[in-house]
mmCIF file of C-alpha atoms in Angstrom:
data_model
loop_
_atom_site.group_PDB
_atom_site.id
_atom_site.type_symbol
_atom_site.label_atom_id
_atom_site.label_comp_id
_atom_site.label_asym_id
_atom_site.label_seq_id
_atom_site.Cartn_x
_atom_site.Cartn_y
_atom_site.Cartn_z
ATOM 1 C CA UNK A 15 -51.246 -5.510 -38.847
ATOM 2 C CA UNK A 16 -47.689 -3.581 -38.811
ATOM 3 C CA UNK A 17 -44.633 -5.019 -39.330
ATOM 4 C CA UNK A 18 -40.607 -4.221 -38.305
ATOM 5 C CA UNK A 19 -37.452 -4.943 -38.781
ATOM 6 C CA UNK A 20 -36.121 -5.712 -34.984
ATOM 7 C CA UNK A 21 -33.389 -7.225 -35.722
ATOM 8 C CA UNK A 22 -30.345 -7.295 -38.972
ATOM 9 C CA UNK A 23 -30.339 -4.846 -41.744
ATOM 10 C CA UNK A 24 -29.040 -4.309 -44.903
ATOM 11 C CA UNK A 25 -26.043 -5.754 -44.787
ATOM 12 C CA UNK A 26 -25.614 -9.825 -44.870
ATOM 13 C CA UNK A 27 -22.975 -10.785 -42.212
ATOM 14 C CA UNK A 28 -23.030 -12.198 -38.636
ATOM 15 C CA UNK A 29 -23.107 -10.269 -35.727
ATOM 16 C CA UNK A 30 -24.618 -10.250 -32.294
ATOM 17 C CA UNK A 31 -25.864 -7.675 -30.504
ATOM 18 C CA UNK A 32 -29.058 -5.498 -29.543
ATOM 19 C CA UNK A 33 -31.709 -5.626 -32.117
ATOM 20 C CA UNK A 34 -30.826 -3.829 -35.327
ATOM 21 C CA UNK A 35 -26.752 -4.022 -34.587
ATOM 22 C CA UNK A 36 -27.405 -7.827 -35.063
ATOM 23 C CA UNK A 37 -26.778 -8.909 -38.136
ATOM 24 C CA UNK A 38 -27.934 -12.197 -40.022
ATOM 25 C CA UNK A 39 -26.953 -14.058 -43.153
ATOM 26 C CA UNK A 40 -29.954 -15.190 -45.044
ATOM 27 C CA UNK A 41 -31.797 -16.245 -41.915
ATOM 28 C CA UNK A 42 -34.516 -19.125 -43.530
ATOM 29 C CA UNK A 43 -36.619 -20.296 -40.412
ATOM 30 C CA UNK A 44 -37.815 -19.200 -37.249
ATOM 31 C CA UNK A 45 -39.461 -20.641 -34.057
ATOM 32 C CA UNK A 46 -40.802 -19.994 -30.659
ATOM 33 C CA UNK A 47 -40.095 -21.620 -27.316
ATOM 34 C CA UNK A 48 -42.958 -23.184 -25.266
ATOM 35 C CA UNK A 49 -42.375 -20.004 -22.851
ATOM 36 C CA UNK A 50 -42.795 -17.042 -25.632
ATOM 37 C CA UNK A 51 -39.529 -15.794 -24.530
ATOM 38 C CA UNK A 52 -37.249 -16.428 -27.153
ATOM 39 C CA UNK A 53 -37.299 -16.843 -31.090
ATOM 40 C CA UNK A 54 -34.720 -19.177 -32.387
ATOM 41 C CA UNK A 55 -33.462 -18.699 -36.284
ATOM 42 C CA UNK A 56 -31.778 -20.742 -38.667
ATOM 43 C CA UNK A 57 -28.832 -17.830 -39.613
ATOM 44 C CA UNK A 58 -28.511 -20.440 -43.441
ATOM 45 C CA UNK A 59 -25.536 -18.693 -44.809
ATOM 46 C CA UNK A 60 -24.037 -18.227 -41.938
ATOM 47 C CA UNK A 61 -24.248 -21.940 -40.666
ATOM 48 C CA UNK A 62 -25.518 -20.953 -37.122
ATOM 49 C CA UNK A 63 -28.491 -21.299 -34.858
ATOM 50 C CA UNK A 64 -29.680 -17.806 -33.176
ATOM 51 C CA UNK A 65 -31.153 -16.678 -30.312
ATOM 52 C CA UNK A 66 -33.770 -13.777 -29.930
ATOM 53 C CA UNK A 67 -34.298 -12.648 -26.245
ATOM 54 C CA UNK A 68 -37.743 -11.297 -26.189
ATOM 55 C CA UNK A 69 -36.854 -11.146 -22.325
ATOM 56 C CA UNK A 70 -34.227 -10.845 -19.951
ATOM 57 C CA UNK A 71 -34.597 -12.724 -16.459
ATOM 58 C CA UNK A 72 -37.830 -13.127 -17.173
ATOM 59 C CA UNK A 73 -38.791 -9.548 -17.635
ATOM 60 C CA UNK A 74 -40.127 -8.215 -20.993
ATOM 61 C CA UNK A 75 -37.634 -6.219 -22.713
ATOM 62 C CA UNK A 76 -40.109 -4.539 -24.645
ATOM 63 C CA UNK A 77 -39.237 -3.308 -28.240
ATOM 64 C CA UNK A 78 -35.749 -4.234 -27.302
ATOM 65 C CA UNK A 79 -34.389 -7.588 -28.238
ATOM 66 C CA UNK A 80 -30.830 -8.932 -28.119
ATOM 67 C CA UNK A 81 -29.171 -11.477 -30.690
ATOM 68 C CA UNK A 82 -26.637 -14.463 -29.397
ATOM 69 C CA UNK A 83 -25.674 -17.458 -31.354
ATOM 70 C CA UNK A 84 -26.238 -20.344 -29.540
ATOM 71 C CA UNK A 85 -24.310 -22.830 -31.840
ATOM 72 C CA UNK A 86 -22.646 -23.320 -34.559
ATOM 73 C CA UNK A 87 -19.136 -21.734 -35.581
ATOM 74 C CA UNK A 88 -19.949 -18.380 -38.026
ATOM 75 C CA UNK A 89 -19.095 -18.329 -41.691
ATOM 76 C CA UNK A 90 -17.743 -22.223 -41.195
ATOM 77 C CA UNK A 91 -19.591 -25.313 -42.308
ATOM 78 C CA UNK A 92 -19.165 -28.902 -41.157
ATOM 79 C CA UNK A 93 -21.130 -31.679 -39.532
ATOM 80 C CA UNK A 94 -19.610 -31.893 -35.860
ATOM 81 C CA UNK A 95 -21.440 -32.511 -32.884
ATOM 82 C CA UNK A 96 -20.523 -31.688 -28.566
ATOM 83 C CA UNK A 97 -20.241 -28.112 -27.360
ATOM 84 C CA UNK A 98 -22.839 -25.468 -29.137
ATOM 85 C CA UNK A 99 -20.112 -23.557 -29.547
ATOM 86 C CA UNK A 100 -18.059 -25.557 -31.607
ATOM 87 C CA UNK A 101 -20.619 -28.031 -33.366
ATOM 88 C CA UNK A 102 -20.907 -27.283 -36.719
ATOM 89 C CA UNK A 103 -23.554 -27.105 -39.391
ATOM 90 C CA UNK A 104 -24.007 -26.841 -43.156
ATOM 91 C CA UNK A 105 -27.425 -24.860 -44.279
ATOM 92 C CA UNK A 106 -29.403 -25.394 -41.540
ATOM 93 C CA UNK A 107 -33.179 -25.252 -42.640
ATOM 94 C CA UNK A 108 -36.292 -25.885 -40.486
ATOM 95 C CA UNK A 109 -36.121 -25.117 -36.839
ATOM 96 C CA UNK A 110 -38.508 -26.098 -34.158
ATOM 97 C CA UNK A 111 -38.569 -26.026 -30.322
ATOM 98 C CA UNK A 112 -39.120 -28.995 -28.134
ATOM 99 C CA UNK A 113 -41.292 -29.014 -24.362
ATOM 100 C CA UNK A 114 -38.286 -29.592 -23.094
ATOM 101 C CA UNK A 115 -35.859 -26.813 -23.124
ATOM 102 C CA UNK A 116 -34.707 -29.203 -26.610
ATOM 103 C CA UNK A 117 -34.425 -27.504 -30.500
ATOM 104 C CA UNK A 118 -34.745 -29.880 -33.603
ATOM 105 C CA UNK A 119 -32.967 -28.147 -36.407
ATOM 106 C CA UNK A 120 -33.250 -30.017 -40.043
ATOM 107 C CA UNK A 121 -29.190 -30.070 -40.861
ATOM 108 C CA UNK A 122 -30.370 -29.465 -44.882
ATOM 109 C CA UNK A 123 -26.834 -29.912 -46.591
ATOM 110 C CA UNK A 124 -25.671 -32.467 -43.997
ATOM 111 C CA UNK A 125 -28.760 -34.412 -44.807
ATOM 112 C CA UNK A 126 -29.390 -34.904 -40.966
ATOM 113 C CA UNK A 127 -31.586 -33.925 -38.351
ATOM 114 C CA UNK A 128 -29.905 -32.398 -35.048
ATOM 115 C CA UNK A 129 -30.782 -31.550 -31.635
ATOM 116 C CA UNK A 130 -29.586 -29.005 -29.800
ATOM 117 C CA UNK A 131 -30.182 -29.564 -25.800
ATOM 118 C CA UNK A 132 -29.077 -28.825 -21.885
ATOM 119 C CA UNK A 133 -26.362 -30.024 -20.483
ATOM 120 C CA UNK A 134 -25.270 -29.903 -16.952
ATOM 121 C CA UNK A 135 -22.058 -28.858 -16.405
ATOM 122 C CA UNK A 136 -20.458 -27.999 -13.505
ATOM 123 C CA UNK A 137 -18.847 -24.197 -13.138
ATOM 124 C CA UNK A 138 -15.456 -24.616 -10.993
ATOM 125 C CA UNK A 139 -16.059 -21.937 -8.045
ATOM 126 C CA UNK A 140 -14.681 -21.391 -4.669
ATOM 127 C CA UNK A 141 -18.120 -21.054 -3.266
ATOM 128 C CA UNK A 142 -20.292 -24.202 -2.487
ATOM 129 C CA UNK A 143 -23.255 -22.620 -2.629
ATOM 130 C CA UNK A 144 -22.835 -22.114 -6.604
ATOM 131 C CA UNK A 145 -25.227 -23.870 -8.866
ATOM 132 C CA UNK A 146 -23.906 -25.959 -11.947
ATOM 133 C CA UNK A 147 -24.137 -23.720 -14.881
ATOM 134 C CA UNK A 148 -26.126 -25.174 -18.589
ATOM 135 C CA UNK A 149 -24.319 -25.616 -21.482
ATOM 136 C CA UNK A 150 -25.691 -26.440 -24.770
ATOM 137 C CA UNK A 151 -24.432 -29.555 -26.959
ATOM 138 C CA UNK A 152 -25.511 -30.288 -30.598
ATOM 139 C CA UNK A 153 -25.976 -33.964 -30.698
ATOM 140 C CA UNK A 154 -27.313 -35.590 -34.540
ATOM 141 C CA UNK A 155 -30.464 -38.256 -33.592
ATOM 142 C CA UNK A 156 -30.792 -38.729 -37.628
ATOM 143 C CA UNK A 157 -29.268 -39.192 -40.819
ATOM 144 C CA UNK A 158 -25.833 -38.809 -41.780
ATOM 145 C CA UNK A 159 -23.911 -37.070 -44.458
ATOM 146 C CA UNK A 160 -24.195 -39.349 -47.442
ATOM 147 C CA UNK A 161 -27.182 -38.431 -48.775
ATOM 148 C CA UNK A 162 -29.570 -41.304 -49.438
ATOM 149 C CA UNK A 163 -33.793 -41.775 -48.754
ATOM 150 C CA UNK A 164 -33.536 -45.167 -46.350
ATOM 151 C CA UNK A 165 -35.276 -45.447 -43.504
ATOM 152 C CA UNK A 166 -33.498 -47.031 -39.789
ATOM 153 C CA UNK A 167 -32.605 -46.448 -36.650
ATOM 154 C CA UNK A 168 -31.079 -42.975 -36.254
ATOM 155 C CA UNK A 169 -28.039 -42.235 -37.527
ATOM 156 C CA UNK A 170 -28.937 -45.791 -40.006
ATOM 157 C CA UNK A 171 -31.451 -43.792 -42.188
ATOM 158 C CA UNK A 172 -30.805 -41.173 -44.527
ATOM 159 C CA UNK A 173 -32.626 -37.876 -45.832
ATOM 160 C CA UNK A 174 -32.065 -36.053 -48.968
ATOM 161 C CA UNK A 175 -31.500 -32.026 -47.905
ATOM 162 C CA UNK A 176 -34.138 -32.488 -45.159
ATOM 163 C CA UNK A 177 -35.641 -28.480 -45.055
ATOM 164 C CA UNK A 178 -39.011 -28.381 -42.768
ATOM 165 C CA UNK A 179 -39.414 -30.216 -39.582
ATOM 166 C CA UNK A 180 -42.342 -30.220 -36.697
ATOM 167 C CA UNK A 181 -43.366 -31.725 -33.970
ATOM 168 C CA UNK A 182 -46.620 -34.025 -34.821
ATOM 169 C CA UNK A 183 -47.624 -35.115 -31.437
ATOM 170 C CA UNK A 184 -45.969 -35.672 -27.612
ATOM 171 C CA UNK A 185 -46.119 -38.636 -25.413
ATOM 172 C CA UNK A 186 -47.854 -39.061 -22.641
ATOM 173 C CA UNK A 187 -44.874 -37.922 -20.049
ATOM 174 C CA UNK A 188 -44.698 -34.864 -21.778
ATOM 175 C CA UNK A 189 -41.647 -35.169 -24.196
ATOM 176 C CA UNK A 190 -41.964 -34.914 -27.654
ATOM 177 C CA UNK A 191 -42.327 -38.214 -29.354
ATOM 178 C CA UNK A 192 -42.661 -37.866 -33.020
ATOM 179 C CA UNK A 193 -41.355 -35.589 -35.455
ATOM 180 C CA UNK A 194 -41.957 -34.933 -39.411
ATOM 181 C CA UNK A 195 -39.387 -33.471 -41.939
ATOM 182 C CA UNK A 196 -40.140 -32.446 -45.181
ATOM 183 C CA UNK A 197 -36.643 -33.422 -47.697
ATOM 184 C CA UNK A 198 -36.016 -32.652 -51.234
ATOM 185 C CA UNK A 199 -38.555 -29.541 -51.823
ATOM 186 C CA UNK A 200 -36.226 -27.415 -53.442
ATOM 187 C CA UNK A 201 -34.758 -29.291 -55.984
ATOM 188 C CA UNK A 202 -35.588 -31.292 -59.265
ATOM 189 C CA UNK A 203 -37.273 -34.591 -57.765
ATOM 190 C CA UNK A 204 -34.896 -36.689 -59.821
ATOM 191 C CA UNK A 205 -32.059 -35.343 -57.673
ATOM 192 C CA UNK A 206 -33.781 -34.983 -54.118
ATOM 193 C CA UNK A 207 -36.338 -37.130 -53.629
ATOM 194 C CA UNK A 208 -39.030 -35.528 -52.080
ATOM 195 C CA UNK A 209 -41.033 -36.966 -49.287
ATOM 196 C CA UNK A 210 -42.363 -36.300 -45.889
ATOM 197 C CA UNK A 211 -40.222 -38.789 -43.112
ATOM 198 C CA UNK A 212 -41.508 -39.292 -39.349
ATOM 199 C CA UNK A 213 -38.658 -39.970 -36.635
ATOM 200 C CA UNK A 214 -40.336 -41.579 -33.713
ATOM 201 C CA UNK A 215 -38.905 -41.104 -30.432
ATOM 202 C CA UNK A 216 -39.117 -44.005 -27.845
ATOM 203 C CA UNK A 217 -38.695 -42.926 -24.368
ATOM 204 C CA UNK A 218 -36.389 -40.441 -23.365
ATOM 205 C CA UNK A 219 -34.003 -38.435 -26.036
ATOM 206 C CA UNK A 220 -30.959 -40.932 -25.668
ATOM 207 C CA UNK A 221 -32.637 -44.005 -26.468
ATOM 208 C CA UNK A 222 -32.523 -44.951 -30.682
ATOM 209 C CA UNK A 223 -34.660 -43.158 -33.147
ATOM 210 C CA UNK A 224 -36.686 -44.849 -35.764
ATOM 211 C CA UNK A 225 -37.334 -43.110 -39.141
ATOM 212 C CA UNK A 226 -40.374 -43.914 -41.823
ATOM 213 C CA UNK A 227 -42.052 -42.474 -44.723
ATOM 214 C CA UNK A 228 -45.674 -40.631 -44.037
ATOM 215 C CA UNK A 229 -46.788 -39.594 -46.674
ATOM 216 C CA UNK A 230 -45.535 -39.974 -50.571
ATOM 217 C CA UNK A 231 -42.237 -39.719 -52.008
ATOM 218 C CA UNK A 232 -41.044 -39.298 -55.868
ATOM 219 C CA UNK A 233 -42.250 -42.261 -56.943
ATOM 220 C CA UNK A 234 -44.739 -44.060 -54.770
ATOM 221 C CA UNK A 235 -47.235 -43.313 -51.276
ATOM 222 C CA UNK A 236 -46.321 -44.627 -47.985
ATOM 223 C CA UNK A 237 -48.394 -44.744 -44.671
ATOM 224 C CA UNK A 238 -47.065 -44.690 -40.813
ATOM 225 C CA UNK A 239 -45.666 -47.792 -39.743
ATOM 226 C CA UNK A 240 -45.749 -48.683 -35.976
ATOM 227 C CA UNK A 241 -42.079 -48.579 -34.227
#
């Protein structure tokens, strides 16, 4: 095995760009899209979700790679969802890519779990043969801000500084169904309570999200409940 350093060096700040101009700030997760074409990163510190272009238009760049944040604002935390671009977030942790073009990112200091995904939108243009261009919007399918460890619907339940997420299996039309997040594995238990939840997804990515324990939590074991 040999290992690099394609992208950020010694300095800790943000900055996109070709592989070692990029720069990253305590970057704390990393995952790869269904394709192989792009490595998202949690940028922590920096409060942003980044993009690693393995390729361009489909063609591999080779040892070259380029860096572009695809949301969050740099250098400022918040909890705000709607355009990537101005959606904020506070620590991200755990990152993981969905089948369908969707990235789950666990929110840790926000105590939520967010979703980044397409959106059509259309590009004003003389021309009618133009095509509507994708924009990316940061929408939160779990937990909210005051941290607690109750299950619910959605935005109902609460995490604890939720840190690793995955996707544990995918529904039969394809999408990604059920998701588990590790919370509170950093801190003393008597402040984080540390568990392993499941959000179950029914249908397609609008429709409510239920969340449950899996396995354990500080004081007592829990098993999957049906949603």
């Amino acid at each position: 095995f040999s290992s690099s350093s394609f992208s950020s060096s010694s300095s800790s700040f943000h900055r996109d760009g070709p592989e070692t101009y990029a720069l990253f700030h305590y970057p704390c997760a990393l995952a790869t899209d269904p394709m192989g074409e792009n490595i998202y990163v949690s940028d922590t510190y920096s409060h942003t979700i980044r993009k690693i272009s393995l390729k361009a238009d489909g063609v591999d760049q080779g040892s070259s790679c380029h860096v572009t944040t695809i949301a969050g604002v740099p250098g400022n935390a918040g909890e705000c969802d709607g355009e990537a671009s101005i959606a904020k977030f506070r620590y991200p942790g755990g990152i993981v890519c969905g089948s369908q073009g969707e990235i789950y990112v666990a929110d840790t200091f926000n105590h939520k779990i967010r979703m980044i995904h397409p959106s059509l939108a259309s590009t004003p243009s003389s021309s009618s043969s133009s095509k509507p261009s994708v924009a990316m919007v940061v929408t939160t399918i779990a937990g909210h801000t005051r941290r607690r460890n109750n299950d619910g619907p959605g935005t109902m339940a609460n995490f604890s500084y939720p840190f690793g997420i995955t996707i544990m299996k995918k529904s039969e039309g394809g999408g990604d169904s059920t998701l588990l997040v590790t919370q509170g594995t950093f801190l003393p238990a008597k402040h984080s309570a540390p568990a392993i939840r499941m959000i179950k997804k029914k249908n397609k990515r609008t429709t409510p999200i239920t969340t449950s324990p899996f396995r354990g939590s500080s004081s007592s074991s829990s098993s999957i409940r049906e949603m």
